[in-house]
Amino acid sequence: MAIEGRSDAKQGGRIRLGMVGGGQGAFIGAVHRLAARMDDQYEFVAGALSSSPERSRASGAELGLAPDRIYTDYREMAKAEANRKDGIEAVAIVTPNNIHVPAAKAFIEAGIHVICDKPLALSLKEAKSLETLLKKKNVVFALTHNYSGYPMIRQAREMVAKGELGQIRLVQAEYPQDWLTEDIEKSGQKQAAWRTDPKQSGGGAIGDIGTHAYQLACFVSGLTLDELAADMTSFVKGRKVDDNVNVMLRFKNGARGMLWASQVAPGNENGLRLRVYGTKGGLDWTQADPNYLWFTPFGQEKRLITRGGAGSGATAGRVTRVPPGHPEGYLEGFANIYTEAARAIIARRAGKKPDKDVNFPGIEDGVAGMAFIEGCKKSSARNGKWTKV
Amino acid sequence: MAIEGRSDAKQGGRIRLGMVGGGQGAFIGAVHRLAARMDDQYEFVAGALSSSPERSRASGAELGLAPDRIYTDYREMAKAEANRKDGIEAVAIVTPNNIHVPAAKAFIEAGIHVICDKPLALSLKEAKSLETLLKKKNVVFALTHNYSGYPMIRQAREMVAKGELGQIRLVQAEYPQDWLTEDIEKSGQKQAAWRTDPKQSGGGAIGDIGTHAYQLACFVSGLTLDELAADMTSFVKGRKVDDNVNVMLRFKNGARGMLWASQVAPGNENGLRLRVYGTKGGLDWTQADPNYLWFTPFGQEKRLITRGGAGSGATAGRVTRVPPGHPEGYLEGFANIYTEAARAIIARRAGKKPDKDVNFPGIEDGVAGMAFIEGCKKSSARNGKWTKV
Amino acid sequence: MAIEGRSDAKQGGRIRLGMVGGGQGAFIGAVHRLAARMDDQYEFVAGALSSSPERSRASGAELGLAPDRIYTDYREMAKAEANRKDGIEAVAIVTPNNIHVPAAKAFIEAGIHVICDKPLALSLKEAKSLETLLKKKNVVFALTHNYSGYPMIRQAREMVAKGELGQIRLVQAEYPQDWLTEDIEKSGQKQAAWRTDPKQSGGGAIGDIGTHAYQLACFVSGLTLDELAADMTSFVKGRKVDDNVNVMLRFKNGARGMLWASQVAPGNENGLRLRVYGTKGGLDWTQADPNYLWFTPFGQEKRLITRGGAGSGATAGRVTRVPPGHPEGYLEGFANIYTEAARAIIARRAGKKPDKDVNFPGIEDGVAGMAFIEGCKKSSARNGKWTKV
Amino acid sequence: MAIEGRSDAKQGGRIRLGMVGGGQGAFIGAVHRLAARMDDQYEFVAGALSSSPERSRASGAELGLAPDRIYTDYREMAKAEANRKDGIEAVAIVTPNNIHVPAAKAFIEAGIHVICDKPLALSLKEAKSLETLLKKKNVVFALTHNYSGYPMIRQAREMVAKGELGQIRLVQAEYPQDWLTEDIEKSGQKQAAWRTDPKQSGGGAIGDIGTHAYQLACFVSGLTLDELAADMTSFVKGRKVDDNVNVMLRFKNGARGMLWASQVAPGNENGLRLRVYGTKGGLDWTQADPNYLWFTPFGQEKRLITRGGAGSGATAGRVTRVPPGHPEGYLEGFANIYTEAARAIIARRAGKKPDKDVNFPGIEDGVAGMAFIEGCKKSSARNGKWTKV
């Protein structure tokens, strides 16, 4: 277990962190704050937690922010914090999707590192404009594709990279949920409301969970998608975005795959699962039981690799906190993204490159995710025609 | 448990059964014989177990057949048995696929009931020619889509039919295997050899296991397929048939689905799984653990329905032999097809219709399966174009 | 898969089998008949299926017995069958426990092989009297501790015997059920009625399921029990036998263990589970999923050995019918006892010893089981004092 | 999800926390710090992290403590902190067991709240002396029986308390591990070394994990133990403490149970499992998959209650951070103990009683645990004689 040397060690003090979005009633803001806190690498000191001044103030007070560091506008916040001596070094952007890029740009321009929720943008074009800006600015940009922070996912990626599966032939990714089986967006459920409003979300299941499955598939398999054929559906009457997405995948190395994302599959809470098969073996992982990784070397017994247990290597070990058999979960995986980003930020403080093992999703993942979303939309609009991404 | 009143009760003596194919070294012939024997409804008395006279004789002797009822040619057998007073009433056809229809026709013409392995034929046209013949002849025709014999599959079908899932929106079917990950057909493995020879099998994974997944999906969901988009692949170098099939499905009621059949997915033995989701609930079943059916009424806890246990109804009960917690398996499910067919045959003896609860796959399933195979081939050849079936 | 060469091969015709008990309404009689039929080694030709003449006749007719071979008294049956040229060679005794030994003796005296249900007797003394008789008579005696017929249990036994677990330290056995949680014996449920009547059963959970767990623990571990400390309870008001048994075990090699048998544990159908741990590894098996055997070599990943799959050896292979991933169940395991006994009977026909690999529970298991029951009763009566068996 | 209103809300600033033990190389100290940090209720400001001045200094520096608040002696620390205006309000004691009580007393005497690791003491007498002191002092005392912090364990407790299981009859608790299968204490493994040294630990498996299983069994079932019969073993040659403990339990209401704790069971990482059965239903929970609680109302289907999902109530909800399907783990459960203790401490600040829902293990659990350990030792020494606790 590497918890001591890693998570508690502070080089030069905690990173001063701000947040955009995440006021009272939000779900993901609290998750980000907790993830930031887990390994004691960040100190939360400023926020534009809501565009409503009243809610922003109340939320900030509840979270212990100093009154002069509670903002209602992220532009104002970026400017003010950049001018403070003790201003934030990094900002977490946890708003609906339509604010991601504008907010990120404001902070990047101010030289502040960004940790941004996903999907990155409303369009591929918008994503690319951010990419262009980032090339000019020396800031760290992390995208919270949090599932790639799970230790057993890192283990899987390492095994594929080392060739333990041989040449990859098949990638099966799925992320079924059931919470949008009925039209709860009409009843005022806040999470459902913005996620099913195309102006705020840019899309439905495809962006909210499909991009997670896609990012994970690429992260673990190491493959690059060539083309896809998609069938997007909106099952719930009156819903303005897709709530089920079926996709067939063709990767550049000739591998094939399927991806399923659904929000209308009763009995599935957050059923993210990834299976990868090659000429020499197969892997199977599911988010609900993230401490297990099933590995079958072809022709041998299936093996259960456990986080921190036998068969689990150094790559998983460095993002592991507790011994095998003591489960880690969603928050720990999420925190790994924060802590990896912290390592990069701390290296920047010293003008250094981060350690080569540091690994967190960034702008490329964001751009790739938007290309995937647009590819799916385009293919689906053309009745499932194979579409290059 | 209904084992007594059902399986042991013989009305008018056991059904005299013959077999075509299934000589020494075959796998599925032995399964058919065991399935026929399980509920004591059949007596195995004649066979053309191999086209090699020597192997046919040796196999028949080993199985206790009378020498004069061991044949090498199914046509000869059909004729000879039809002329005996104690001739067979039914025949099991367990040859490679290319012999299914010719053999079936020979026995049907002779007025002998047929229990035939799947897939039915080499082509849809051939399948339909059999269908035409059957319309003229008063014989029972059963196709051993054995997975539809599992009690929990019948339970699932009944729950869907009763509306417990509401309107069906999604059907996810998969059947991954790994036994053809390498080119064992070249090493003389008999099962692999004929299954990868298009002249004998008519296709690869699509026919061998894809049709099983498809039949099961339709059997449980009660839906009719409208169109499909398929991506068939042959991963193993030199292989002449598909070994991986990805399919997207659109059903006539608007439901969507995905189907995956693979023989190159290491770690999967016979990973048949079916998930069905509707507006009111979801079902999940997997062949490796066939005594369990997961049911989630939307908004409630997931429930584990067990074969013979609470929540398991009469439809499953009539194909159940032992109490809950005592697992039944593949052979019991297979035997249910035989026993259901026996009920139809026994009814015919008496000139009656079988009881309305009798349920086994027949010629329609065979024709539908061939239409599915041809649809997949056509779609795949047209680069995944949506294709009506 | 060895199904062909094994199960269908008949040397000298099927074994003529009779049955005592197992008339209409009985559960286990039908299981025995099905198990006998599975591999086509037996032909069921005679029975004293009930002590009620009417029920015996009706049951026999339904099962296709010739009228002159339907008996109401097992003594009469033993005599009559012994005098027939085509008389039975073996008899299955499937009565309540109090009839086991008297019936077995009648047939053994007549030179007829016996396959008897468990527990063997009402007392250790009665069991030993049968053992004494068997020493004088050249008949085969099989006791249907059917769980020892499961292929993965044989695999486990072989692995222990080969030293793959090192020296055995711990044996944890449990068999929880829930069907007697309420006093259904008072409502006329037939199975519950005789099983909770000490005159017919000799005891409750201890005999009905405790002996199964105990036999399995010894069969797999290869250990001999030295002493035990038991705490037997009857939770349901008015129940005359134990319905929960907690036992601590000390084996002769110094290993320790626990055994739990319960019929009042809601949520458990037939939750038989066995875990064995040694200096070099551990095994875990559960009856509800009998095709899996978990094996952890100490310090390595847990492995899933599947019936017929990689890691599964010849010992399991010879009692296996279908390929891995196609589940076998309770009836197949039960049938393995019948088929193994058939091999011994067939060897006797030829005046030979059975093949050394033939393995089925016999009189020693029956005597050991009764010693275990009496040890538990004695210890429990002495408030859990450690008691030698 | 109640994460916002609960975890981030700080009333009167974070609680100033110190630590005794937990320097570099320790495992549990880091876990405590992380648990304290998770909901942002504590600020870690002082420590006597090691009795070695050098190690204490290095550890404190790494963790960001001010130099004047790094101590090497807990007595000195208690005194110094009590005299500071900004001194610690609470201390976490994470030393080997022999230091627990002396250290706790030093801080309690100084009026500082204590969060102490388990088992509480080296003897029941020592534990009771602490209990006596606590009665006189107005400080909060929490014992980190962390497993009782898991939301699904709280759910289980609530269901039992509400009578959903009826009258409890059976409690089966087990905690198998495998890490002491070999004598790693001789190789200098630090965790193993002090845990197998009776002077530092007071016992082996019984204290380290047996008390966890026992506390959990009582916490959920609501029962009080009457007497026990134990069989303690030390399997590894030269080991000075028990490494396997078999116990039979009798509760005051007549319920029975078994408890197994082992450190020599290969294949078990931290296999804590609890099953509780009553007249109306049964519950099953396992630590490796802590977000699931299996509930079977007698005569109905088994149900899977998930943390935050349908069927999961308010008691679990208030210690839940993320939505169902996003797993929480060991650290979240551990943190719940810290956060519940924080609520009690914050209430004390205001001179109030904590909210009635606040629930964390305290001195009674510690005394009960020591009574259990001593009962087991006494019973085992008397060859398993039933012993009152």
PDB file of C-alpha atoms in Angstrom, chain B residues 33-185:
ATOM      1  CA  ARG B  33     -29.941 -39.690 -26.586  1.00  0.00           C
ATOM      2  CA  LEU B  34     -29.577 -38.642 -22.987  1.00  0.00           C
ATOM      3  CA  ALA B  35     -32.224 -35.962 -23.368  1.00  0.00           C
ATOM      4  CA  ALA B  36     -34.588 -38.473 -24.939  1.00  0.00           C
ATOM      5  CA  ARG B  37     -34.009 -40.891 -22.090  1.00  0.00           C
ATOM      6  CA  MET B  38     -34.343 -38.477 -19.206  1.00  0.00           C
ATOM      7  CA  ASP B  39     -38.090 -38.564 -18.786  1.00  0.00           C
ATOM      8  CA  ASP B  40     -38.451 -42.100 -20.104  1.00  0.00           C
ATOM      9  CA  GLN B  41     -40.663 -41.128 -23.023  1.00  0.00           C
ATOM     10  CA  TYR B  42     -38.504 -42.588 -25.789  1.00  0.00           C
ATOM     11  CA  GLU B  43     -36.881 -45.897 -26.577  1.00  0.00           C
ATOM     12  CA  PHE B  44     -33.858 -45.753 -28.866  1.00  0.00           C
ATOM     13  CA  VAL B  45     -34.113 -48.616 -31.382  1.00  0.00           C
ATOM     14  CA  ALA B  46     -32.554 -47.743 -34.723  1.00  0.00           C
ATOM     15  CA  GLY B  47     -29.884 -45.576 -36.268  1.00  0.00           C
ATOM     16  CA  ALA B  48     -27.864 -44.483 -39.246  1.00  0.00           C
ATOM     17  CA  LEU B  49     -25.191 -43.264 -36.922  1.00  0.00           C
ATOM     18  CA  SER B  50     -22.495 -42.775 -39.481  1.00  0.00           C
ATOM     19  CA  SER B  51     -22.130 -42.867 -43.225  1.00  0.00           C
ATOM     20  CA  SER B  52     -19.157 -45.152 -42.716  1.00  0.00           C
ATOM     21  CA  PRO B  53     -20.609 -48.686 -42.496  1.00  0.00           C
ATOM     22  CA  GLU B  54     -17.945 -49.780 -40.085  1.00  0.00           C
ATOM     23  CA  ARG B  55     -18.371 -46.848 -37.701  1.00  0.00           C
ATOM     24  CA  SER B  56     -22.113 -47.103 -37.932  1.00  0.00           C
ATOM     25  CA  ARG B  57     -22.011 -50.768 -36.969  1.00  0.00           C
ATOM     26  CA  ALA B  58     -19.601 -50.274 -34.105  1.00  0.00           C
ATOM     27  CA  SER B  59     -21.549 -47.320 -32.753  1.00  0.00           C
ATOM     28  CA  GLY B  60     -24.875 -49.107 -33.007  1.00  0.00           C
ATOM     29  CA  ALA B  61     -23.533 -52.195 -31.287  1.00  0.00           C
ATOM     30  CA  GLU B  62     -22.095 -50.140 -28.467  1.00  0.00           C
ATOM     31  CA  LEU B  63     -25.449 -48.511 -27.986  1.00  0.00           C
ATOM     32  CA  GLY B  64     -27.317 -51.820 -27.976  1.00  0.00           C
ATOM     33  CA  LEU B  65     -29.133 -51.525 -31.300  1.00  0.00           C
ATOM     34  CA  ALA B  66     -30.272 -54.686 -33.014  1.00  0.00           C
ATOM     35  CA  PRO B  67     -27.995 -55.411 -35.986  1.00  0.00           C
ATOM     36  CA  ASP B  68     -30.841 -55.216 -38.496  1.00  0.00           C
ATOM     37  CA  ARG B  69     -31.671 -51.731 -37.342  1.00  0.00           C
ATOM     38  CA  ILE B  70     -28.241 -50.286 -37.870  1.00  0.00           C
ATOM     39  CA  TYR B  71     -28.111 -48.408 -41.169  1.00  0.00           C
ATOM     40  CA  THR B  72     -25.527 -46.430 -43.051  1.00  0.00           C
ATOM     41  CA  ASP B  73     -27.910 -44.465 -45.214  1.00  0.00           C
ATOM     42  CA  TYR B  74     -30.767 -42.409 -43.825  1.00  0.00           C
ATOM     43  CA  ARG B  75     -32.925 -42.900 -46.926  1.00  0.00           C
ATOM     44  CA  GLU B  76     -32.646 -46.631 -46.609  1.00  0.00           C
ATOM     45  CA  MET B  77     -33.381 -46.319 -42.901  1.00  0.00           C
ATOM     46  CA  ALA B  78     -36.487 -44.208 -43.459  1.00  0.00           C
ATOM     47  CA  LYS B  79     -37.826 -46.742 -45.919  1.00  0.00           C
ATOM     48  CA  ALA B  80     -37.004 -49.816 -43.888  1.00  0.00           C
ATOM     49  CA  GLU B  81     -38.332 -48.445 -40.630  1.00  0.00           C
ATOM     50  CA  ALA B  82     -41.531 -47.220 -42.251  1.00  0.00           C
ATOM     51  CA  ASN B  83     -42.137 -50.744 -43.411  1.00  0.00           C
ATOM     52  CA  ARG B  84     -41.641 -52.393 -40.035  1.00  0.00           C
ATOM     53  CA  LYS B  85     -44.551 -52.958 -37.736  1.00  0.00           C
ATOM     54  CA  ASP B  86     -42.357 -51.913 -34.850  1.00  0.00           C
ATOM     55  CA  GLY B  87     -40.644 -49.224 -36.862  1.00  0.00           C
ATOM     56  CA  ILE B  88     -39.553 -45.950 -35.355  1.00  0.00           C
ATOM     57  CA  GLU B  89     -42.177 -43.306 -34.717  1.00  0.00           C
ATOM     58  CA  ALA B  90     -39.685 -40.487 -34.499  1.00  0.00           C
ATOM     59  CA  VAL B  91     -36.155 -39.755 -35.604  1.00  0.00           C
ATOM     60  CA  ALA B  92     -33.503 -37.474 -34.195  1.00  0.00           C
ATOM     61  CA  ILE B  93     -31.290 -35.815 -36.815  1.00  0.00           C
ATOM     62  CA  VAL B  94     -27.942 -34.850 -35.353  1.00  0.00           C
ATOM     63  CA  THR B  95     -25.726 -34.605 -38.413  1.00  0.00           C
ATOM     64  CA  PRO B  96     -23.772 -31.637 -39.720  1.00  0.00           C
ATOM     65  CA  ASN B  97     -26.130 -28.947 -40.970  1.00  0.00           C
ATOM     66  CA  ASN B  98     -26.016 -29.840 -44.645  1.00  0.00           C
ATOM     67  CA  ILE B  99     -27.775 -33.146 -43.984  1.00  0.00           C
ATOM     68  CA  HIS B 100     -30.579 -31.739 -41.803  1.00  0.00           C
ATOM     69  CA  VAL B 101     -33.109 -30.961 -44.488  1.00  0.00           C
ATOM     70  CA  PRO B 102     -32.486 -33.897 -46.829  1.00  0.00           C
ATOM     71  CA  ALA B 103     -32.725 -36.332 -43.943  1.00  0.00           C
ATOM     72  CA  ALA B 104     -35.741 -34.614 -42.437  1.00  0.00           C
ATOM     73  CA  LYS B 105     -37.540 -34.800 -45.751  1.00  0.00           C
ATOM     74  CA  ALA B 106     -36.861 -38.503 -46.119  1.00  0.00           C
ATOM     75  CA  PHE B 107     -38.445 -39.274 -42.759  1.00  0.00           C
ATOM     76  CA  ILE B 108     -41.301 -36.820 -43.102  1.00  0.00           C
ATOM     77  CA  GLU B 109     -42.196 -38.360 -46.418  1.00  0.00           C
ATOM     78  CA  ALA B 110     -42.270 -41.698 -44.613  1.00  0.00           C
ATOM     79  CA  GLY B 111     -44.645 -40.278 -41.995  1.00  0.00           C
ATOM     80  CA  ILE B 112     -42.072 -40.291 -39.221  1.00  0.00           C
ATOM     81  CA  HIS B 113     -41.879 -37.448 -36.689  1.00  0.00           C
ATOM     82  CA  VAL B 114     -38.636 -35.499 -36.711  1.00  0.00           C
ATOM     83  CA  ILE B 115     -36.523 -33.939 -33.972  1.00  0.00           C
ATOM     84  CA  CYS B 116     -33.793 -32.018 -35.715  1.00  0.00           C
ATOM     85  CA  ASP B 117     -30.691 -30.193 -34.552  1.00  0.00           C
ATOM     86  CA  LYS B 118     -30.091 -26.585 -35.482  1.00  0.00           C
ATOM     87  CA  PRO B 119     -29.454 -24.501 -37.482  1.00  0.00           C
ATOM     88  CA  LEU B 120     -32.132 -25.988 -39.683  1.00  0.00           C
ATOM     89  CA  ALA B 121     -30.548 -25.705 -43.097  1.00  0.00           C
ATOM     90  CA  LEU B 122     -27.839 -24.297 -45.304  1.00  0.00           C
ATOM     91  CA  SER B 123     -30.121 -21.610 -46.711  1.00  0.00           C
ATOM     92  CA  LEU B 124     -33.427 -19.906 -46.163  1.00  0.00           C
ATOM     93  CA  LYS B 125     -34.670 -21.391 -49.404  1.00  0.00           C
ATOM     94  CA  GLU B 126     -33.872 -24.895 -48.259  1.00  0.00           C
ATOM     95  CA  ALA B 127     -35.592 -24.203 -44.949  1.00  0.00           C
ATOM     96  CA  LYS B 128     -38.700 -22.995 -46.692  1.00  0.00           C
ATOM     97  CA  SER B 129     -38.853 -26.071 -48.863  1.00  0.00           C
ATOM     98  CA  LEU B 130     -39.027 -28.103 -45.690  1.00  0.00           C
ATOM     99  CA  GLU B 131     -41.710 -25.832 -44.336  1.00  0.00           C
ATOM    100  CA  THR B 132     -43.742 -26.414 -47.487  1.00  0.00           C
ATOM    101  CA  LEU B 133     -43.436 -30.161 -47.134  1.00  0.00           C
ATOM    102  CA  LEU B 134     -44.421 -30.073 -43.483  1.00  0.00           C
ATOM    103  CA  LYS B 135     -47.632 -28.258 -44.292  1.00  0.00           C
ATOM    104  CA  LYS B 136     -48.723 -31.278 -46.269  1.00  0.00           C
ATOM    105  CA  LYS B 137     -47.691 -33.925 -43.804  1.00  0.00           C
ATOM    106  CA  ASN B 138     -49.168 -34.676 -40.444  1.00  0.00           C
ATOM    107  CA  VAL B 139     -45.940 -35.101 -38.534  1.00  0.00           C
ATOM    108  CA  VAL B 140     -44.443 -33.411 -35.518  1.00  0.00           C
ATOM    109  CA  PHE B 141     -41.306 -31.394 -36.209  1.00  0.00           C
ATOM    110  CA  ALA B 142     -39.158 -30.187 -33.348  1.00  0.00           C
ATOM    111  CA  LEU B 143     -35.984 -28.132 -33.640  1.00  0.00           C
ATOM    112  CA  THR B 144     -33.622 -28.420 -30.699  1.00  0.00           C
ATOM    113  CA  HIS B 145     -33.168 -24.822 -29.759  1.00  0.00           C
ATOM    114  CA  ASN B 146     -32.588 -26.379 -26.397  1.00  0.00           C
ATOM    115  CA  TYR B 147     -32.046 -23.176 -24.413  1.00  0.00           C
ATOM    116  CA  SER B 148     -35.735 -22.405 -24.763  1.00  0.00           C
ATOM    117  CA  GLY B 149     -36.301 -25.519 -22.657  1.00  0.00           C
ATOM    118  CA  TYR B 150     -34.772 -24.009 -19.522  1.00  0.00           C
ATOM    119  CA  PRO B 151     -37.450 -23.467 -16.865  1.00  0.00           C
ATOM    120  CA  MET B 152     -36.293 -19.959 -16.018  1.00  0.00           C
ATOM    121  CA  ILE B 153     -36.445 -19.019 -19.693  1.00  0.00           C
ATOM    122  CA  ARG B 154     -40.042 -20.177 -19.754  1.00  0.00           C
ATOM    123  CA  GLN B 155     -40.609 -18.172 -16.591  1.00  0.00           C
ATOM    124  CA  ALA B 156     -39.123 -15.120 -18.269  1.00  0.00           C
ATOM    125  CA  ARG B 157     -41.278 -15.575 -21.348  1.00  0.00           C
ATOM    126  CA  GLU B 158     -44.372 -15.868 -19.202  1.00  0.00           C
ATOM    127  CA  MET B 159     -43.534 -12.733 -17.243  1.00  0.00           C
ATOM    128  CA  VAL B 160     -43.063 -10.742 -20.426  1.00  0.00           C
ATOM    129  CA  ALA B 161     -46.272 -12.125 -21.873  1.00  0.00           C
ATOM    130  CA  LYS B 162     -48.178 -11.205 -18.731  1.00  0.00           C
ATOM    131  CA  GLY B 163     -46.957  -7.640 -19.002  1.00  0.00           C
ATOM    132  CA  GLU B 164     -44.796  -7.652 -15.891  1.00  0.00           C
ATOM    133  CA  LEU B 165     -42.105  -5.769 -17.795  1.00  0.00           C
ATOM    134  CA  GLY B 166     -44.523  -3.375 -19.476  1.00  0.00           C
ATOM    135  CA  GLN B 167     -43.802  -2.564 -23.087  1.00  0.00           C
ATOM    136  CA  ILE B 168     -40.493  -4.055 -24.185  1.00  0.00           C
ATOM    137  CA  ARG B 169     -37.895  -1.526 -25.274  1.00  0.00           C
ATOM    138  CA  LEU B 170     -34.584  -3.351 -25.224  1.00  0.00           C
ATOM    139  CA  VAL B 171     -33.302  -6.853 -25.889  1.00  0.00           C
ATOM    140  CA  GLN B 172     -29.624  -7.605 -25.326  1.00  0.00           C
ATOM    141  CA  ALA B 173     -28.517 -11.094 -26.313  1.00  0.00           C
ATOM    142  CA  GLU B 174     -25.028 -12.492 -26.349  1.00  0.00           C
ATOM    143  CA  TYR B 175     -23.370 -15.849 -26.784  1.00  0.00           C
ATOM    144  CA  PRO B 176     -19.598 -15.670 -26.434  1.00  0.00           C
ATOM    145  CA  GLN B 177     -17.366 -18.730 -26.544  1.00  0.00           C
ATOM    146  CA  ASP B 178     -13.623 -19.115 -26.777  1.00  0.00           C
ATOM    147  CA  TRP B 179     -12.979 -22.552 -28.177  1.00  0.00           C
ATOM    148  CA  LEU B 180     -12.124 -21.309 -31.694  1.00  0.00           C
ATOM    149  CA  THR B 181      -9.669 -18.654 -30.539  1.00  0.00           C
ATOM    150  CA  GLU B 182      -6.996 -20.585 -32.363  1.00  0.00           C
ATOM    151  CA  ASP B 183      -7.236 -22.513 -35.641  1.00  0.00           C
ATOM    152  CA  ILE B 184      -7.897 -25.915 -34.133  1.00  0.00           C
ATOM    153  CA  GLU B 185      -9.801 -26.905 -37.253  1.00  0.00           C
TER     154      GLU B 185
END
